Amino acid sequence: MKCKITCIPGDGIGPEIVAEAKKVLCKVAEKYGHEMQFKDILMGGASIDVHGVPLTDEAIEDCKNADAVLMGSIGGNTSTSPWYKLPPERRPEAGLLKLRKALNLFANLRPAYLYEELAAACPLKEEISKAGFDMMIMRELTGGLYFGERKTVEENGVRKAIDTLTYDENEIRRIAIKGFEIARKRRNKVTSVDKANVLDSSRLWRAVVNEVAKDYPDVTLEHMLVDNCAMQLVKDPAQFDVILTENMFGDILSDEASMVTGSIGMLSSASLNDSKFGLYEPSHGSAPDIAGMDIANPIATILSASMMLRYSFNLDKEADAIDQAVKKVLEDGIRTVDIMSEGMKQVGCKEMGDRIVERI
Ligand code: NAD
């Protein structure tokens, strides 16, 4: 298969970690007989420095013309970088928001997986963490409270703020379909999270998810209230496979789920539209404090590349090979500094990439 991938190395550690992910993809291509075609584009601070804007129209076209986009991270030190003296619409992050909109990326996927070897970093009690967990948070990304009408008014000398939470059934249906499809690639279970005891938008959410579920009889569906889900994530995270939820609930729950893994350098993510196209990036930022030092952990980006193979190219076997190589490298005691512990061998960003490549 020919895979046309636009890469956004970005800022800070971005170029270092994307280089390692590319190395891993090239190894997979060599082993399984595929062709990787990469094109690098500028976004964020790197684009501001060259073009004066965080994302050009040509760069958006390059993303649209690819099968998938692999991104490092963008942004600099928000207190000291001159990029943050620019008006908000010309700062690095504006490029990412513009790109998400241009590509209509409405579904955000964030896996939370506890590696046995890194269990010590998990803040949960051992009696809970020993069961392990492997879940995927699927968050609606373009609707709900963050995109509804909002205003602040003053009535009789009292300030009042109004935010509106709106979803139509089409927005709910398309993300629900994604959720069930992803569950089919995993353990066939969807937990749909809402606040249907209070909110109309949640009652519609629940009704539409139930309708979609009829097309997926092989997938078990359960509904859970968001407050209960927040508790269950720390009480019994092993129960979850795919958590399907709206924008604001997903924002909060995905951060909670990633915290319980304890290792920011290990967390991948994907944003998808209603075709096979996706934008794949680590959950962490550009870590300007360690940029250029060859100490960043490239695993989150490498696992994002694995998600890309699985969800945009349907190359499950190849994605499994990357996931297994990452597990093996950890089993073999190889660590970057952020996940280092006593008795392990510390390596830099490049060497971590090389060690993973060796295990594919
Ligand atoms: P950050 O995630 O970049 O860093 C937080 C801490 O984690 C830092 O100490 C950093 O050194 C460490 N860290 C992060 N990734 C690591 C890795 N792969 N290996 C080892 N250590 C790692 O968050 P921040 O410092 O709040 O933000 C820095 C910049 O990144 C800001 O400009 C912010 O806006 C941007 N940001 C971008 C994205 C994105 O591109 N999607 C996401 C979040 C933050």
Coordinates of C-alpha atoms and ligand atoms in Angstrom, one line a residue:
M1 CA 0.0 0.0 0.0
K2 CA 1.1 3.6 -0.7
C3 CA 0.7 5.8 2.3
K4 CA 0.7 9.5 1.6
I5 CA 1.5 11.3 4.9
T6 CA 1.9 15.0 5.5
C7 CA 4.2 15.6 8.5
I8 CA 4.1 18.6 10.8
P9 CA 7.3 18.5 12.8
G10 CA 6.3 21.7 14.5
D11 CA 8.2 23.4 17.4
G12 CA 10.2 22.5 20.4
I13 CA 10.7 18.7 20.6
G14 CA 8.4 18.2 17.6
P15 CA 11.0 17.7 15.0
E16 CA 12.9 15.2 17.2
I17 CA 10.0 13.0 18.0
V18 CA 8.5 13.1 14.5
A19 CA 11.9 12.0 13.0
E20 CA 11.7 8.9 15.3
A21 CA 8.1 8.1 14.3
K22 CA 9.1 8.4 10.6
K23 CA 12.0 6.0 11.2
V24 CA 9.6 3.5 12.7
L25 CA 7.1 3.9 9.8
C26 CA 9.9 3.3 7.3
K27 CA 10.8 0.1 9.1
V28 CA 7.2 -1.1 9.0
A29 CA 7.0 -0.2 5.3
E30 CA 10.2 -2.2 4.6
K31 CA 9.1 -5.2 6.5
Y32 CA 5.5 -5.4 5.3
G33 CA 6.0 -4.2 1.7
H34 CA 4.4 -0.7 1.8
E35 CA 5.5 2.7 0.5
M36 CA 5.6 5.7 2.8
Q37 CA 5.6 9.0 1.1
F38 CA 6.2 11.9 3.5
K39 CA 5.9 15.6 2.9
D40 CA 6.9 18.0 5.6
I41 CA 5.1 21.3 6.2
L42 CA 5.4 24.1 8.6
M43 CA 2.9 25.0 11.3
G44 CA 2.9 26.9 14.6
G45 CA 6.0 28.9 15.5
A46 CA 8.1 27.4 12.7
S47 CA 5.6 28.8 10.2
I48 CA 5.3 32.2 11.9
D49 CA 9.1 32.5 11.6
V50 CA 9.1 31.9 7.9
H51 CA 5.6 33.1 6.7
G52 CA 4.5 35.4 9.5
V53 CA 1.4 33.2 10.0
P54 CA 1.0 29.9 12.0
L55 CA -0.5 28.1 9.0
T56 CA -0.6 28.9 5.3
D57 CA -3.4 28.0 2.8
E58 CA -0.8 25.9 0.9
A59 CA 0.0 23.9 4.1
I60 CA -3.7 23.2 4.6
E61 CA -3.9 22.0 0.9
D62 CA -0.9 19.7 1.6
C63 CA -2.8 18.2 4.5
K64 CA -6.0 17.8 2.5
N65 CA -4.0 16.1 -0.3
A66 CA -2.6 13.4 2.0
D67 CA -4.2 10.3 3.4
A68 CA -3.3 11.3 7.0
V69 CA -1.3 13.9 8.9
L70 CA 1.4 13.1 11.5
M71 CA 2.1 15.9 13.8
G72 CA 4.8 16.5 16.5
S73 CA 3.6 19.5 18.6
I74 CA 3.5 23.2 18.2
G75 CA 4.1 26.2 20.5
G76 CA 6.9 27.6 22.5
N77 CA 7.4 28.9 26.0
T78 CA 4.3 31.0 26.6
S79 CA 6.0 33.4 28.9
T80 CA 9.2 34.1 27.0
S81 CA 8.6 33.3 23.3
P82 CA 8.0 36.3 21.0
W83 CA 5.3 34.2 19.3
Y84 CA 3.0 35.0 22.3
K85 CA 3.4 38.8 21.8
L86 CA 1.4 38.4 18.6
P87 CA -2.4 38.9 18.4
P88 CA -4.2 35.6 19.4
E89 CA -5.1 34.7 15.8
R90 CA -1.4 34.8 14.7
R91 CA 0.0 32.7 17.6
P92 CA 1.1 29.1 17.1
E93 CA -2.0 27.4 18.5
A94 CA -4.3 29.3 16.1
G95 CA -2.7 27.2 13.3
L96 CA -3.9 24.0 15.0
L97 CA -7.4 25.3 15.5
K98 CA -7.5 26.4 11.9
L99 CA -6.3 23.0 10.6
R100 CA -8.8 21.1 12.7
K101 CA -11.6 23.2 11.3
A102 CA -10.4 23.0 7.7
L103 CA -10.2 19.2 8.0
N104 CA -13.5 18.9 9.8
L105 CA -12.0 16.7 12.5
F106 CA -14.9 16.0 14.8
A107 CA -13.8 12.9 16.6
N108 CA -10.9 12.9 19.1
L109 CA -9.4 9.6 20.2
R110 CA -7.2 9.3 23.2
P111 CA -6.1 5.9 24.4
A112 CA -5.1 5.3 28.1
Y113 CA -3.1 2.2 28.6
L114 CA -1.2 1.1 31.6
Y115 CA 2.1 -0.6 30.8
E116 CA 3.0 -3.2 33.5
E117 CA 6.6 -1.9 33.4
L118 CA 5.4 1.6 34.2
A119 CA 2.8 0.7 36.8
A120 CA 4.8 2.5 39.5
A121 CA 4.0 5.8 37.8
C122 CA 0.3 5.1 38.1
P123 CA -1.1 7.2 41.0
L124 CA -3.8 4.6 41.8
K125 CA -3.6 2.1 44.6
E126 CA -1.8 -1.1 43.6
E127 CA -4.9 -3.2 44.2
I128 CA -6.6 -1.2 41.5
S129 CA -3.7 -0.8 39.0
K130 CA -2.7 -4.4 39.2
A131 CA -5.7 -5.3 37.0
G132 CA -4.2 -3.0 34.3
F133 CA -6.4 -0.9 31.9
D134 CA -6.7 -0.3 28.2
M135 CA -9.3 2.2 27.2
M136 CA -10.0 4.6 24.4
I137 CA -11.7 7.9 25.1
M138 CA -13.7 9.1 22.1
R139 CA -14.6 12.7 22.5
E140 CA -16.8 14.8 20.2
L141 CA -14.7 17.7 19.2
T142 CA -16.7 20.3 17.2
G143 CA -20.1 20.7 19.0
G144 CA -21.6 21.2 22.4
L145 CA -20.9 23.8 25.0
Y146 CA -17.5 25.0 23.5
F147 CA -19.1 25.9 20.2
G148 CA -22.6 27.0 21.3
E149 CA -23.8 30.6 21.5
R150 CA -22.5 32.5 24.5
K151 CA -22.9 36.0 25.9
T152 CA -22.4 38.0 29.1
V153 CA -25.1 40.5 29.9
E154 CA -25.9 42.8 32.8
E155 CA -29.5 42.7 34.2
N156 CA -30.4 45.2 36.9
G157 CA -26.8 45.7 37.8
V158 CA -26.1 41.9 38.0
R159 CA -23.7 40.3 35.5
K160 CA -25.0 37.1 33.9
A161 CA -23.1 34.8 31.6
I162 CA -24.8 32.3 29.3
D163 CA -23.3 29.4 27.4
T164 CA -25.4 27.1 25.2
L165 CA -25.0 23.4 24.8
T166 CA -26.4 22.3 21.5
Y167 CA -26.2 19.0 19.6
D168 CA -28.2 17.9 16.6
E169 CA -28.8 14.2 15.9
N170 CA -26.5 14.1 12.9
E171 CA -23.5 15.3 15.0
I172 CA -24.3 12.6 17.6
R173 CA -24.8 9.9 15.0
R174 CA -21.5 10.4 13.2
I175 CA -19.4 10.2 16.4
A176 CA -21.5 7.3 17.7
I177 CA -20.8 5.4 14.4
K178 CA -17.0 6.1 14.9
G179 CA -17.2 4.9 18.5
F180 CA -18.8 1.6 17.5
E181 CA -16.4 1.1 14.6
I182 CA -13.4 1.6 16.9
A183 CA -14.9 -0.8 19.5
R184 CA -15.0 -3.4 16.7
K185 CA -11.2 -3.1 16.4
R186 CA -10.8 -3.5 20.1
R187 CA -12.9 -5.4 22.7
N188 CA -16.4 -4.7 21.4
K189 CA -17.7 -2.6 24.2
V190 CA -18.9 1.0 24.2
T191 CA -19.7 3.0 27.4
S192 CA -21.6 6.1 26.3
V193 CA -21.3 8.8 28.9
D194 CA -23.9 11.6 29.4
K195 CA -25.9 13.4 32.0
A196 CA -29.3 12.2 30.8
N197 CA -30.9 12.6 34.2
V198 CA -30.6 16.4 33.8
L199 CA -29.8 17.6 30.2
D200 CA -32.0 17.4 27.1
S201 CA -28.8 17.3 25.0
S202 CA -27.8 14.1 26.9
R203 CA -31.3 12.5 26.4
L204 CA -31.0 13.1 22.7
W205 CA -27.4 11.8 22.8
R206 CA -28.6 8.6 24.6
A207 CA -31.5 8.1 22.1
V208 CA -29.3 8.4 19.0
V209 CA -26.6 6.2 20.5
N210 CA -29.2 3.5 21.1
E211 CA -30.4 3.8 17.5
V212 CA -26.8 3.5 16.1
A213 CA -26.2 0.5 18.4
K214 CA -28.9 -1.5 16.5
D215 CA -26.4 -1.7 13.6
Y216 CA -23.7 -3.2 15.9
P217 CA -25.3 -6.2 17.6
D218 CA -21.8 -7.6 18.2
V219 CA -20.8 -4.5 20.3
T220 CA -22.0 -4.3 24.0
L221 CA -23.4 -0.9 24.8
E222 CA -23.8 0.6 28.3
H223 CA -24.8 4.1 29.4
M224 CA -23.1 5.8 32.3
L225 CA -23.7 9.2 33.9
V226 CA -20.6 11.5 33.7
D227 CA -20.3 11.9 37.5
N228 CA -20.3 8.1 37.9
C229 CA -17.8 7.7 35.1
A230 CA -15.4 10.2 36.7
M231 CA -15.5 8.0 39.9
Q232 CA -15.3 4.7 38.0
L233 CA -12.1 5.8 36.2
V234 CA -10.2 5.8 39.4
K235 CA -12.1 3.0 41.1
D236 CA -12.2 0.4 38.4
P237 CA -10.6 1.6 35.1
A238 CA -10.2 -2.0 33.8
Q239 CA -14.0 -2.1 33.1
F240 CA -13.7 0.3 30.1
D241 CA -13.0 -0.3 26.5
V242 CA -14.4 2.6 24.4
I243 CA -15.8 5.6 26.3
L244 CA -18.0 7.6 23.9
T245 CA -18.9 11.1 25.0
E246 CA -19.6 14.7 24.1
N247 CA -17.1 17.6 23.9
M248 CA -16.8 19.0 27.5
F249 CA -17.3 15.7 29.3
G250 CA -14.6 14.2 27.0
D251 CA -12.2 17.1 27.6
I252 CA -12.3 16.4 31.4
L253 CA -12.5 12.6 31.3
S254 CA -9.7 12.3 28.8
D255 CA -7.3 14.3 31.0
E256 CA -8.4 12.2 34.0
A257 CA -7.8 9.0 32.1
S258 CA -4.4 10.1 30.9
M259 CA -3.4 11.2 34.4
V260 CA -4.0 7.7 35.8
T261 CA -1.5 6.3 33.3
G262 CA 1.1 8.6 34.9
S263 CA 3.4 9.0 31.9
I264 CA 2.8 12.0 29.6
G265 CA 5.5 11.0 27.1
M266 CA 3.5 7.8 26.3
L267 CA 0.1 9.2 25.3
S268 CA -0.9 9.2 21.7
S269 CA -4.0 10.8 20.1
A270 CA -6.0 11.0 16.9
S271 CA -8.5 13.4 15.5
L272 CA -10.7 11.9 12.7
N273 CA -13.3 13.2 10.2
D274 CA -16.0 11.1 8.5
S275 CA -13.6 9.6 5.9
K276 CA -10.6 7.5 6.8
F277 CA -8.5 10.7 7.1
G278 CA -7.0 11.6 10.5
L279 CA -4.6 13.9 12.3
Y280 CA -2.3 12.0 14.6
E281 CA -0.3 13.6 17.4
P282 CA 1.0 13.0 20.9
S283 CA -1.2 14.3 23.7
H284 CA 1.7 16.3 25.2
G285 CA 2.9 19.7 24.1
S286 CA 6.2 20.9 22.5
A287 CA 8.2 20.7 25.7
P288 CA 10.4 23.8 24.9
D289 CA 12.3 23.2 28.2
I290 CA 13.9 20.1 26.7
A291 CA 14.0 20.9 23.0
G292 CA 17.1 20.0 21.1
M293 CA 18.6 18.0 23.9
D294 CA 17.8 14.5 22.5
I295 CA 16.1 13.5 25.7
A296 CA 12.4 13.7 24.7
N297 CA 10.4 10.5 24.8
P298 CA 9.3 9.8 21.2
I299 CA 6.9 6.9 22.2
A300 CA 3.7 9.0 22.2
T301 CA 4.4 10.1 18.6
I302 CA 5.4 6.5 17.6
L303 CA 2.2 5.2 19.1
S304 CA 0.3 8.0 17.2
A305 CA 1.9 6.7 14.0
S306 CA 0.6 3.2 15.0
M307 CA -2.9 4.6 15.4
M308 CA -2.6 6.2 12.0
L309 CA -1.8 2.8 10.4
R310 CA -4.8 1.2 12.2
Y311 CA -7.5 3.9 11.7
S312 CA -6.5 5.7 8.4
F313 CA -4.9 2.8 6.5
N314 CA -6.6 -0.3 8.1
L315 CA -3.1 -1.8 8.6
D316 CA -3.9 -3.6 11.9
K317 CA -1.0 -6.1 11.7
E318 CA 1.5 -3.3 11.1
A319 CA 0.1 -1.2 14.0
D320 CA 0.3 -4.3 16.2
A321 CA 3.9 -4.7 15.3
I322 CA 4.7 -1.1 16.5
D323 CA 2.6 -1.5 19.7
Q324 CA 4.4 -4.8 20.4
A325 CA 7.9 -3.3 19.8
V326 CA 7.1 -0.5 22.3
K327 CA 6.0 -3.1 24.9
K328 CA 9.2 -5.1 24.2
V329 CA 11.5 -2.1 24.6
L330 CA 9.9 -1.4 28.0
E331 CA 10.2 -5.0 29.0
D332 CA 13.8 -4.9 28.1
G333 CA 14.3 -2.1 30.6
I334 CA 15.0 0.7 28.0
R335 CA 13.8 4.1 29.2
T336 CA 13.9 7.8 28.3
V337 CA 14.6 10.1 31.3
D338 CA 10.9 10.9 31.9
I339 CA 10.0 7.3 32.6
M340 CA 13.4 6.3 34.1
S341 CA 13.5 4.2 37.2
E342 CA 16.2 2.4 39.1
G343 CA 18.0 -0.5 37.4
M344 CA 16.8 0.6 33.9
K345 CA 18.9 1.7 31.0
Q346 CA 18.5 5.4 30.1
V347 CA 18.6 6.4 26.5
G348 CA 18.0 9.5 24.4
C349 CA 15.2 10.2 21.9
K350 CA 17.1 8.9 18.9
E351 CA 18.3 5.8 20.6
M352 CA 14.8 5.0 21.9
G353 CA 13.6 5.3 18.2
D354 CA 16.4 2.9 17.1
R355 CA 15.6 0.4 19.8
I356 CA 12.0 0.3 18.8
V357 CA 12.9 -0.1 15.1
E358 CA 15.2 -3.1 16.0
R359 CA 12.2 -4.8 17.7
I360 CA 9.8 -4.5 14.6
Ligands
NAD1 P1 4.2 20.1 27.6 O1 3.3 18.9 27.4 O2 4.9 20.6 26.4 O3 5.3 19.8 28.8 C1 4.9 19.6 30.1 C2 6.1 18.9 30.8 O4 6.2 17.5 30.3 C3 7.4 19.5 30.5 O5 8.2 19.5 31.7 C4 8.0 18.7 29.4 O6 9.4 18.7 29.4 C5 7.5 17.3 29.7 N1 7.2 16.5 28.5 C6 6.2 16.7 27.6 N2 6.4 15.9 26.6 C7 7.5 15.1 26.8 C8 8.1 14.0 26.2 N3 7.7 13.6 25.0 N4 9.2 13.5 26.7 C9 9.7 14.0 27.9 N5 9.1 15.0 28.6 C10 8.0 15.5 28.1 O7 3.2 21.2 28.2 P2 3.5 22.8 28.4 O8 4.9 23.0 28.9 O9 2.4 23.3 29.2 O10 3.4 23.5 26.9 C11 4.5 23.8 26.1 C12 4.0 24.3 24.8 O11 3.3 23.2 24.1 C13 3.0 25.5 24.9 O12 3.3 26.4 23.9 C14 1.7 24.8 24.7 O13 0.8 25.7 24.1 C15 2.0 23.8 23.6 N6 1.1 22.6 23.5 C16 0.9 22.2 22.3 C17 0.1 21.1 22.1 C18 -0.1 20.6 20.7 O14 0.7 20.8 19.8 N7 -1.2 19.9 20.4 C19 -0.6 20.5 23.2 C20 -0.3 21.0 24.5 C21 0.5 22.1 24.6

